[in-house]
Amino acid sequence: MINKHLIHQVVEAKALTCPEAIAVEYASIKLSYATLMAESDKLAQALPGQKGDVVAMLCNEKLLQLYALLGVFKSGLIYLPLDSQHKDNHWAEVYNKLKPQVMVSTDDQLEIITNYNNRFAHSINTLLIIDKDASGLLEIKRYSWHE
């Protein structure tokens, strides 16, 4: 039988039945399902936009990718993973055809994002820089290019 629930719904259901069970082990970090949901909720609440808007994600950190995936899905937005290794024509296509309004990324990618945001016809309005503290909890900073 195929499970027809979305990934964030599966994780949320597990958090309700086994909130203290370990959901993620990453390096020296262990997160319970309850913590994983609380942290991804932080990102979901920080994301601007309306259901169906595209959120681009540029991040190499696996735990932050998971937070972003769950947060974007919970908010009803469309998750668009990006790779800094892609060629310029790929980035141009992403920016100009998909027109993401929000970028979720990390400080180490800021130069790349700013460069592309200034070069293409479409530019992303809002940037959320995410990081994690030593215990794996999410930290979010919000920036806008058009204020």
C-alpha positions as a Markdown table, in Angstrom:
| # | Residue | x | y | z |
|---|---|---|---|---|
| 1 | Met | 0.0 | 0.0 | 0.0 |
| 2 | Ile | 1.3 | 3.4 | -1.0 |
| 3 | Asn | 1.4 | 6.1 | 1.7 |
| 4 | Lys | -0.3 | 9.2 | 0.2 |
| 5 | His | 0.8 | 11.6 | 2.8 |
| 6 | Leu | 3.4 | 14.3 | 2.2 |
| 7 | Ile | 6.7 | 14.0 | 4.0 |
| 8 | His | 5.9 | 16.8 | 6.5 |
| 9 | Gln | 2.6 | 15.1 | 7.3 |
| 10 | Val | 4.4 | 11.8 | 8.0 |
| 11 | Val | 6.9 | 13.5 | 10.3 |
| 12 | Glu | 4.2 | 15.5 | 12.1 |
| 13 | Ala | 2.2 | 12.3 | 12.7 |
| 14 | Lys | 5.3 | 10.6 | 14.2 |
| 15 | Ala | 5.9 | 13.7 | 16.4 |
| 16 | Leu | 2.4 | 13.3 | 17.8 |
| 17 | Thr | 2.8 | 9.6 | 18.6 |
| 18 | Cys | 6.5 | 9.6 | 19.6 |
| 19 | Pro | 7.5 | 13.2 | 20.3 |
| 20 | Glu | 10.7 | 12.3 | 22.2 |
| 21 | Ala | 11.9 | 9.6 | 19.7 |
| 22 | Ile | 15.0 | 10.5 | 17.8 |
| 23 | Ala | 14.1 | 11.8 | 14.3 |
| 24 | Val | 17.6 | 12.9 | 13.2 |
| 25 | Glu | 21.1 | 12.0 | 14.1 |
| 26 | Tyr | 23.6 | 14.3 | 12.4 |
| 27 | Ala | 27.2 | 14.6 | 13.5 |
| 28 | Ser | 27.0 | 15.0 | 17.3 |
| 29 | Ile | 23.4 | 16.3 | 17.1 |
| 30 | Lys | 20.3 | 14.2 | 18.0 |
| 31 | Leu | 16.9 | 15.8 | 17.5 |
| 32 | Ser | 13.6 | 14.4 | 18.6 |
| 33 | Tyr | 10.5 | 14.5 | 16.4 |
| 34 | Ala | 9.1 | 17.2 | 18.6 |
| 35 | Thr | 12.2 | 19.4 | 18.2 |
| 36 | Leu | 12.4 | 18.8 | 14.4 |
| 37 | Met | 8.8 | 19.9 | 14.1 |
| 38 | Ala | 9.3 | 23.0 | 16.3 |
| 39 | Glu | 12.3 | 24.1 | 14.3 |
| 40 | Ser | 10.8 | 23.5 | 10.9 |
| 41 | Asp | 7.7 | 25.4 | 12.2 |
| 42 | Lys | 10.0 | 28.4 | 12.9 |
| 43 | Leu | 11.0 | 28.5 | 9.3 |
| 44 | Ala | 7.5 | 27.9 | 8.0 |
| 45 | Gln | 6.3 | 30.9 | 10.0 |
| 46 | Ala | 9.2 | 33.1 | 8.8 |
| 47 | Leu | 8.5 | 32.4 | 5.1 |
| 48 | Pro | 6.6 | 35.1 | 3.3 |
| 49 | Gly | 4.4 | 34.4 | 0.4 |
| 50 | Gln | 1.2 | 32.7 | -0.6 |
| 51 | Lys | 0.5 | 29.1 | -1.2 |
| 52 | Gly | 2.1 | 28.1 | -4.5 |
| 53 | Asp | 4.9 | 30.7 | -4.4 |
| 54 | Val | 8.4 | 29.4 | -5.2 |
| 55 | Val | 11.0 | 29.3 | -2.5 |
| 56 | Ala | 14.6 | 28.7 | -3.7 |
| 57 | Met | 17.0 | 26.9 | -1.4 |
| 58 | Leu | 20.7 | 27.1 | -1.7 |
| 59 | Cys | 22.5 | 25.3 | 1.2 |
| 60 | Asn | 25.0 | 22.5 | 1.5 |
| 61 | Glu | 24.3 | 21.8 | 5.2 |
| 62 | Lys | 22.1 | 18.6 | 5.4 |
| 63 | Leu | 20.3 | 19.5 | 8.7 |
| 64 | Leu | 19.4 | 22.9 | 7.4 |
| 65 | Gln | 18.2 | 21.4 | 4.1 |
| 66 | Leu | 15.8 | 19.2 | 6.1 |
| 67 | Tyr | 14.5 | 22.2 | 8.1 |
| 68 | Ala | 14.0 | 24.1 | 4.9 |
| 69 | Leu | 12.2 | 21.2 | 3.1 |
| 70 | Leu | 9.8 | 20.6 | 6.0 |
| 71 | Gly | 9.2 | 24.3 | 6.6 |
| 72 | Val | 8.5 | 25.1 | 2.9 |
| 73 | Phe | 6.1 | 22.1 | 2.6 |
| 74 | Lys | 4.3 | 23.0 | 5.8 |
| 75 | Ser | 3.8 | 26.6 | 4.5 |
| 76 | Gly | 2.2 | 25.4 | 1.3 |
| 77 | Leu | 5.0 | 26.9 | -0.8 |
| 78 | Ile | 7.0 | 25.2 | -3.6 |
| 79 | Tyr | 10.5 | 24.0 | -2.7 |
| 80 | Leu | 13.1 | 24.6 | -5.3 |
| 81 | Pro | 16.6 | 23.2 | -4.4 |
| 82 | Leu | 19.5 | 24.9 | -6.1 |
| 83 | Asp | 23.2 | 24.0 | -6.5 |
| 84 | Ser | 25.9 | 26.6 | -6.6 |
| 85 | Gln | 27.8 | 24.3 | -9.0 |
| 86 | His | 25.2 | 24.9 | -11.8 |
| 87 | Lys | 26.2 | 27.0 | -14.8 |
| 88 | Asp | 25.1 | 30.6 | -15.3 |
| 89 | Asn | 22.5 | 29.6 | -18.0 |
| 90 | His | 20.8 | 27.2 | -15.4 |
| 91 | Trp | 20.6 | 30.0 | -12.9 |
| 92 | Ala | 19.2 | 32.4 | -15.5 |
| 93 | Glu | 16.5 | 29.9 | -16.3 |
| 94 | Val | 15.6 | 29.4 | -12.7 |
| 95 | Tyr | 15.4 | 33.1 | -12.0 |
| 96 | Asn | 13.6 | 34.2 | -15.1 |
| 97 | Lys | 11.2 | 31.3 | -15.6 |
| 98 | Leu | 10.4 | 30.1 | -12.1 |
| 99 | Lys | 10.6 | 33.5 | -10.5 |
| 100 | Pro | 11.2 | 32.6 | -6.9 |
| 101 | Gln | 10.2 | 35.3 | -4.5 |
| 102 | Val | 12.2 | 34.0 | -1.5 |
| 103 | Met | 15.6 | 32.4 | -1.1 |
| 104 | Val | 16.6 | 30.3 | 1.9 |
| 105 | Ser | 20.3 | 30.0 | 2.2 |
| 106 | Thr | 23.4 | 30.2 | 4.5 |
| 107 | Asp | 25.9 | 33.0 | 5.0 |
| 108 | Asp | 28.5 | 31.2 | 2.9 |
| 109 | Gln | 26.3 | 31.4 | -0.2 |
| 110 | Leu | 25.5 | 35.1 | 0.2 |
| 111 | Glu | 28.0 | 36.3 | -2.4 |
| 112 | Ile | 26.7 | 33.9 | -5.0 |
| 113 | Ile | 23.1 | 34.8 | -4.4 |
| 114 | Thr | 23.8 | 38.6 | -4.5 |
| 115 | Asn | 25.7 | 38.2 | -7.7 |
| 116 | Tyr | 22.9 | 36.3 | -9.5 |
| 117 | Asn | 20.2 | 38.5 | -8.0 |
| 118 | Asn | 21.8 | 41.6 | -9.5 |
| 119 | Arg | 22.4 | 40.0 | -13.0 |
| 120 | Phe | 19.0 | 38.7 | -14.1 |
| 121 | Ala | 15.8 | 40.3 | -15.1 |
| 122 | His | 13.9 | 38.8 | -12.2 |
| 123 | Ser | 15.3 | 39.2 | -8.7 |
| 124 | Ile | 14.4 | 37.6 | -5.4 |
| 125 | Asn | 12.7 | 39.9 | -2.9 |
| 126 | Thr | 13.4 | 38.2 | 0.4 |
| 127 | Leu | 16.4 | 36.3 | 1.7 |
| 128 | Leu | 16.3 | 34.1 | 4.8 |
| 129 | Ile | 19.8 | 33.2 | 6.1 |
| 130 | Ile | 19.6 | 30.1 | 8.2 |
| 131 | Asp | 22.1 | 28.6 | 10.6 |
| 132 | Lys | 22.1 | 26.2 | 13.5 |
| 133 | Asp | 23.5 | 26.5 | 17.0 |
| 134 | Ala | 25.6 | 23.9 | 18.7 |
| 135 | Ser | 22.6 | 21.8 | 19.6 |
| 136 | Gly | 21.1 | 22.0 | 16.1 |
| 137 | Leu | 18.4 | 24.5 | 16.8 |
| 138 | Leu | 17.5 | 26.9 | 13.9 |
| 139 | Glu | 18.6 | 30.5 | 13.7 |
| 140 | Ile | 17.0 | 32.8 | 11.0 |
| 141 | Lys | 17.9 | 36.2 | 9.8 |
| 142 | Arg | 15.7 | 38.0 | 7.2 |
| 143 | Tyr | 16.9 | 40.4 | 4.6 |
| 144 | Ser | 15.1 | 42.3 | 1.8 |
| 145 | Trp | 16.6 | 43.6 | -1.4 |
| 146 | His | 13.7 | 45.9 | -2.2 |
| 147 | Glu | 13.0 | 47.9 | 1.0 |
